[in-house]
XYZ file of C-alpha atoms in Angstrom:
445
model
C 50.017 44.277 12.125
C 47.558 46.401 10.142
C 49.571 45.722 6.988
C 49.342 41.946 7.525
C 45.555 42.160 7.938
C 45.216 44.233 4.760
C 47.437 41.850 2.802
C 45.359 38.870 3.963
C 42.174 40.689 2.941
C 43.709 41.502 -0.441
C 44.590 37.857 -1.045
C 41.013 36.839 -0.234
C 39.705 39.501 -2.623
C 42.010 38.283 -5.417
C 40.925 34.697 -4.857
C 37.227 35.573 -4.998
C 37.773 37.772 -8.043
C 39.531 34.884 -9.826
C 36.719 32.523 -8.896
C 34.174 34.988 -10.317
C 36.175 35.198 -13.570
C 36.108 31.404 -13.846
C 32.328 31.508 -13.432
C 32.105 34.124 -16.219
C 34.331 31.921 -18.401
C 31.963 29.014 -17.863
C 28.991 31.266 -18.752
C 30.806 32.468 -21.896
C 31.482 28.855 -22.948
C 27.847 27.889 -22.441
C 26.640 31.075 -24.193
C 28.905 30.608 -27.238
C 28.262 26.847 -27.440
C 24.490 27.375 -27.414
C 24.739 29.742 -30.386
C 26.989 27.304 -32.267
C 24.538 24.484 -31.591
C 21.533 26.593 -32.639
C 23.171 27.812 -35.853
C 24.579 24.426 -36.918
C 21.313 22.692 -36.019
C 19.328 25.266 -38.018
C 21.703 25.232 -41.012
C 22.899 21.588 -41.563
C 24.451 22.646 -44.874
C 27.259 24.342 -42.917
C 28.614 20.844 -42.168
C 29.090 20.247 -45.902
C 31.502 23.129 -46.548
C 34.201 25.185 -44.839
C 31.748 27.249 -42.790
C 31.095 24.487 -40.232
C 34.807 24.046 -39.502
C 35.300 27.868 -39.456
C 32.438 28.337 -36.995
C 33.763 25.684 -34.616
C 37.369 26.962 -34.954
C 36.465 30.639 -34.436
C 34.261 29.758 -31.453
C 37.124 27.815 -29.884
C 39.360 30.853 -30.554
C 36.876 33.080 -28.708
C 37.040 30.786 -25.673
C 40.843 30.712 -25.910
C 41.156 34.506 -26.019
C 38.676 34.846 -23.147
C 40.672 32.306 -21.087
C 43.943 34.089 -21.915
C 42.643 37.295 -20.331
C 41.226 35.587 -17.256
C 44.242 33.394 -16.494
C 46.918 35.937 -17.443
C 49.364 36.951 -14.709
C 48.618 40.612 -15.411
C 46.513 41.716 -12.431
C 47.492 45.365 -12.689
C 44.757 47.990 -12.819
C 44.332 49.812 -15.065
C 45.515 47.156 -17.510
C 48.366 48.285 -19.807
C 46.900 49.607 -23.071
C 48.968 47.373 -25.370
C 47.756 44.201 -23.630
C 44.103 45.282 -23.272
C 43.846 46.552 -26.857
C 45.344 43.358 -28.343
C 42.913 41.132 -26.376
C 39.873 43.275 -27.205
C 40.638 43.632 -30.920
C 41.316 39.909 -31.274
C 38.041 38.977 -29.617
C 36.091 41.660 -31.541
C 37.473 40.610 -34.934
C 36.766 36.921 -34.324
C 33.144 37.685 -33.406
C 32.808 39.939 -36.478
C 34.118 37.101 -38.700
C 31.604 34.692 -37.191
C 28.837 37.257 -37.713
C 29.841 37.566 -41.361
C 29.456 33.796 -41.721
C 26.073 33.836 -39.992
C 24.308 36.962 -38.777
C 23.077 35.168 -35.625
C 26.567 35.212 -34.133
C 26.378 38.992 -33.750
C 24.894 38.349 -30.304
C 28.304 36.987 -29.276
C 29.371 40.637 -29.221
C 27.995 40.619 -25.666
C 30.976 38.422 -24.770
C 33.216 41.193 -26.103
C 31.040 43.657 -24.220
C 31.564 41.797 -20.927
C 35.303 41.430 -21.539
C 35.605 45.200 -22.108
C 34.847 45.853 -18.424
C 38.005 44.025 -17.344
C 40.209 45.666 -19.996
C 39.312 49.351 -20.134
C 38.285 52.139 -17.835
C 36.449 55.464 -18.148
C 36.605 56.982 -21.665
C 38.273 53.956 -23.279
C 35.500 51.744 -21.943
C 32.805 54.063 -23.353
C 34.557 54.060 -26.736
C 34.778 50.243 -26.764
C 31.121 49.842 -25.727
C 29.995 52.359 -28.351
C 31.908 50.423 -31.048
C 30.284 47.164 -29.933
C 26.794 48.731 -29.888
C 27.188 50.209 -33.389
C 28.471 46.874 -34.739
C 25.628 44.975 -33.051
C 22.989 47.341 -34.418
C 24.525 47.133 -37.895
C 24.376 43.326 -37.984
C 20.778 43.526 -36.736
C 19.914 45.742 -39.714
C 18.816 48.655 -37.534
C 20.636 51.189 -39.741
C 18.966 50.114 -43.005
C 17.020 52.787 -44.839
C 14.288 53.780 -44.579
C 14.518 53.859 -40.768
C 11.280 52.851 -39.108
C 9.970 53.639 -35.661
C 10.597 50.015 -34.657
C 14.277 50.390 -35.526
C 14.517 53.562 -33.435
C 12.797 51.920 -30.475
C 15.091 48.902 -30.746
C 18.249 51.072 -30.915
C 17.122 53.231 -27.965
C 16.039 50.251 -25.855
C 19.206 48.234 -26.422
C 21.353 51.379 -26.078
C 19.811 52.216 -22.697
C 20.392 48.643 -21.500
C 23.978 48.533 -22.761
C 25.019 51.917 -21.336
C 23.149 51.302 -18.060
C 25.190 48.135 -17.562
C 28.262 50.127 -18.555
C 27.521 52.730 -15.872
C 27.205 50.000 -13.229
C 30.430 48.445 -14.459
C 32.242 51.805 -14.285
C 31.094 52.219 -10.687
C 32.455 48.772 -9.866
C 35.689 49.666 -11.646
C 35.946 52.789 -9.516
C 35.640 50.744 -6.342
C 38.143 48.163 -7.571
C 40.513 50.941 -8.703
C 40.321 52.562 -5.258
C 41.156 49.213 -3.700
C 44.147 48.737 -5.977
C 45.323 52.282 -5.203
C 44.934 51.655 -1.461
C 46.822 48.369 -1.709
C 49.591 50.024 -3.716
C 49.824 52.794 -1.119
C 49.885 50.181 1.630
C 52.670 48.304 -0.151
C 54.694 51.507 -0.437
C 54.027 52.282 3.231
C 55.145 48.788 4.228
C 58.314 49.178 2.155
C 58.926 52.598 3.704
C 58.525 51.089 7.171
C 61.080 48.402 6.328
C 63.492 51.015 4.992
C 62.878 53.142 8.084
C 63.630 50.178 10.334
C 66.827 49.465 8.388
C 67.812 53.141 8.597
C 67.077 53.143 12.332
C 69.226 50.038 12.762
C 72.057 51.615 10.753
C 71.709 54.830 12.760
C 71.867 52.920 16.035
C 74.964 51.087 14.800
C 76.491 54.377 13.673
C 75.771 55.954 17.072
C 77.465 53.038 18.820
C 80.475 53.315 16.529
C 80.605 57.071 17.080
C 80.469 56.546 20.824
C 83.294 54.025 20.621
C 85.290 56.447 18.453
C 84.624 59.257 20.938
C 85.910 57.032 23.748
C 89.068 56.269 21.759
C 89.567 59.970 21.011
C 89.107 60.827 24.681
C 91.610 58.156 25.682
C 94.094 59.564 23.170
C 93.530 63.073 24.481
C 93.988 61.961 28.078
C 97.136 60.009 27.171
C 98.551 63.063 25.406
C 97.605 65.465 28.209
C 98.932 63.147 30.900
C 102.172 62.911 28.971
C 102.334 66.686 28.618
C 101.681 67.262 32.322
C 102.971 64.276 34.289
C 105.770 63.447 31.849
C 107.312 66.892 31.936
C 106.770 67.270 35.677
C 108.291 63.905 36.534
C 111.391 64.689 34.489
C 111.743 67.991 36.290
C 111.093 66.412 39.685
C 113.699 63.754 38.933
C 116.247 66.448 38.052
C 115.378 68.441 41.171
C 115.698 65.423 43.436
C 119.085 64.513 41.947
C 120.267 68.075 42.593
C 118.937 67.970 46.144
C 120.643 64.638 46.718
C 123.999 66.096 45.663
C 123.495 69.211 47.804
C 122.371 67.349 50.912
C 125.890 67.097 52.400
C 127.576 70.160 50.911
C 124.768 72.754 51.020
C 121.811 71.631 53.194
C 120.114 75.036 52.926
C 120.022 74.943 49.143
C 118.986 71.291 49.331
C 115.951 72.315 51.377
C 115.198 75.041 48.820
C 115.278 72.500 45.969
C 112.959 70.196 47.887
C 110.510 73.031 48.514
C 110.643 73.901 44.812
C 110.002 70.257 43.972
C 106.967 70.188 46.259
C 105.649 73.284 44.519
C 106.135 71.581 41.150
C 104.171 68.585 42.421
C 101.308 70.825 43.520
C 101.257 72.647 40.162
C 101.368 69.319 38.348
C 98.358 68.081 40.269
C 96.483 71.217 39.235
C 97.425 70.681 35.593
C 96.450 67.017 35.797
C 93.004 67.910 37.122
C 92.664 70.501 34.361
C 93.617 67.939 31.702
C 91.137 65.410 32.997
C 88.413 68.054 33.013
C 89.502 69.149 29.518
C 90.244 72.615 30.810
C 92.831 75.034 29.530
C 96.348 74.787 30.905
C 96.545 76.660 34.249
C 99.592 78.555 32.971
C 97.374 80.301 30.400
C 94.790 81.372 32.975
C 97.055 84.060 34.418
C 99.246 85.196 31.516
C 99.485 85.201 27.725
C 100.807 82.198 25.875
C 103.868 84.215 24.792
C 104.862 85.042 28.364
C 104.104 81.474 29.465
C 106.411 79.971 26.817
C 109.119 82.580 27.473
C 108.937 81.943 31.216
C 109.086 78.180 30.689
C 112.095 78.596 28.380
C 113.913 80.781 30.956
C 113.196 78.292 33.744
C 114.497 75.495 31.548
C 117.630 77.547 30.827
C 118.294 77.966 34.552
C 117.809 74.272 35.247
C 119.881 72.977 32.325
C 122.428 75.776 32.078
C 121.383 76.797 28.547
C 121.426 80.111 26.761
C 117.920 81.011 25.641
C 117.074 83.822 23.247
C 113.407 84.846 22.955
C 112.252 86.861 19.953
C 108.582 87.881 20.009
C 107.367 90.348 17.396
C 104.382 91.029 15.158
C 105.568 91.088 11.572
C 108.245 93.692 11.240
C 106.929 96.135 13.849
C 105.741 95.791 17.442
C 105.287 92.846 19.772
C 102.867 89.940 19.671
C 102.610 89.769 23.453
C 99.559 92.039 23.526
C 97.681 90.043 20.842
C 94.794 87.811 21.842
C 94.676 84.433 20.134
C 91.834 81.916 19.745
C 91.753 79.554 22.714
C 92.596 76.450 20.664
C 95.561 78.214 19.058
C 96.871 79.345 22.462
C 96.506 75.865 23.925
C 98.217 74.202 20.949
C 101.032 76.770 20.877
C 101.650 76.300 24.597
C 101.582 72.472 24.559
C 103.754 72.142 21.446
C 106.242 74.744 22.682
C 106.396 73.092 26.101
C 106.944 69.662 24.525
C 109.686 70.958 22.204
C 111.552 72.721 25.048
C 111.212 69.677 27.315
C 112.651 67.447 24.573
C 115.604 69.817 24.240
C 116.235 69.647 27.991
C 115.899 65.861 28.149
C 117.530 64.682 24.922
C 119.213 67.374 22.835
C 122.440 67.927 24.845
C 122.234 71.499 23.586
C 123.963 74.649 24.864
C 121.808 77.313 23.176
C 118.144 77.674 22.215
C 116.391 80.320 20.094
C 112.637 80.839 20.556
C 110.974 82.918 17.845
C 107.240 83.705 17.644
C 105.733 86.024 15.050
C 102.544 86.732 13.181
C 102.405 86.406 9.397
C 99.100 87.552 7.890
C 96.447 85.167 9.262
C 98.898 82.704 10.834
C 100.951 82.598 14.015
C 104.403 81.080 13.546
C 106.736 79.616 16.154
C 110.287 78.431 15.570
C 112.379 76.699 18.249
C 116.002 76.045 17.289
C 118.721 74.286 19.277
C 122.338 73.291 18.675
C 121.974 69.784 20.072
C 122.575 66.324 18.670
C 119.447 66.373 16.492
C 116.692 63.785 16.022
C 117.415 60.219 14.911
C 116.098 58.731 11.680
C 114.218 56.151 13.738
C 111.987 58.935 15.022
C 111.574 60.936 11.815
C 111.245 60.338 8.095
C 113.188 63.054 6.272
C 112.308 64.534 2.876
C 114.778 65.823 0.310
C 113.958 69.443 1.167
C 115.026 68.815 4.751
C 111.535 68.706 6.249
C 110.147 65.638 7.944
C 107.121 63.812 9.241
C 106.861 61.738 12.394
C 107.696 58.126 11.904
C 106.931 55.325 14.333
C 107.710 56.668 17.808
C 109.278 54.195 20.239
C 106.839 52.490 22.575
C 105.903 54.800 25.436
C 107.173 57.982 23.683
C 104.119 60.014 22.653
C 105.674 63.473 22.520
C 106.440 63.875 18.808
C 103.248 62.212 17.560
C 101.271 64.251 20.097
C 102.769 67.470 18.692
C 101.726 66.510 15.174
C 98.223 65.498 16.295
C 97.645 68.767 18.169
C 98.819 70.931 15.271
C 96.924 69.000 12.581
C 93.731 68.998 14.663
C 93.375 72.776 14.221
C 94.546 72.814 10.605
C 98.135 73.826 11.318
C 101.471 72.624 9.976
C 104.605 71.452 11.787
C 108.000 70.519 10.343
C 111.376 69.456 11.699
C 114.703 70.446 10.144
C 118.358 70.166 10.988
C 119.899 73.361 12.416
C 119.359 76.597 10.478
C 122.802 76.385 8.879
C 121.979 72.924 7.492
C 125.455 71.903 8.579
C 127.055 70.584 11.740
C 128.069 73.240 14.244
C 131.475 73.670 15.781
C 130.918 70.810 18.217
C 129.819 68.445 15.454
C 126.134 68.583 16.407
C 123.585 69.215 13.643
C 120.918 70.647 15.969
C 117.161 70.681 15.338
C 114.689 73.352 14.230
C 110.980 72.918 14.948
C 108.676 75.189 12.925
C 104.982 75.477 13.737
C 102.390 77.402 11.721
C 98.848 77.781 13.141
C 95.805 79.469 11.521
C 94.239 82.246 13.599
C 90.745 80.745 13.527
C 88.569 78.758 15.880
C 88.179 75.111 14.819
C 84.967 73.299 15.759
């Protein structure tokens, strides 16, 4: 609002300033024409030779140069030196030529004097005015020797008048220059406000997009956690119920035991589901280390599926990793990926033996889970020549493999899938699968 008021005021100022310049142009025309009339009327002989035409032509050129400055589109202050110097020199030289034709025209130097105020500022203006004053005094014969007291009085009197008007003009220039500076600052401020508004709009849009992205990430996390908790639990519950159904007639006591175990699994699953929704750590890791949790899960899976499970936990070449504390994100990722891999073996691999190996190598924790099952299909994985693979397009509703990759990559880790360690089919014609996970021992923000 303030900017609009200032801009309106500036337009009014420019309009009045232009009107004043037109008035000065009219005065200059009248002033120059009166001298031409006086000279030609006093010297009729000028009409008989080239001097009459030269006087009229040079006078018209003075008016043209004066008009060029007033009606030029250059309203910048201070005026660029190249433009101001070319206008001033042109006008000065034309007046000097007229004065050489007839000494009376030296008084037209006051037109150059007036024009100097709109072309120069400060020291340049003083230099221009001094040049005009010296030229004027020279054409008036005030420097002719011997110098009389009258000449001195005339030089001092005219000099005081000229430089007094110059001082007033410089004060006006100062005020006009301050106005131009204020308007320029206002223009920059207005532009900055526009840019700030655009930046604010972009920031608001970015915040909305970030919020939408955060919602999508949270949905993905919930989908992955629900799969890791409910998916595994429902498979186990389904297996338990099938066992209980078979035992109902032949061993009711064991059937009741399986049902009680199933109820316990349901209760634990509900706890894990609440923890996933609240983005808490897995309950299994609240009471024991991730190594013991994975080993226990592998042993439970072995009992359910009738598999042979070998657990190998060591730190490098000496000692055990079970006593080592890991960053929370590494523990959570190791547990979820290990749980998913073991669950996939139980559900799909048709394996008879599993090897679980966890070790520390420098600043990484490494986990390898190997089975002798049927292996993964090419529809699920894209294999490289070195035997490693990346997840391809998982079938609709199957988020396990892609979830493993997402979890590992989120903390800067690396996961690969290979055929069995022998890279050949085992005795039962099953290639098997080896899952290798490598996680950095750092917290990831």
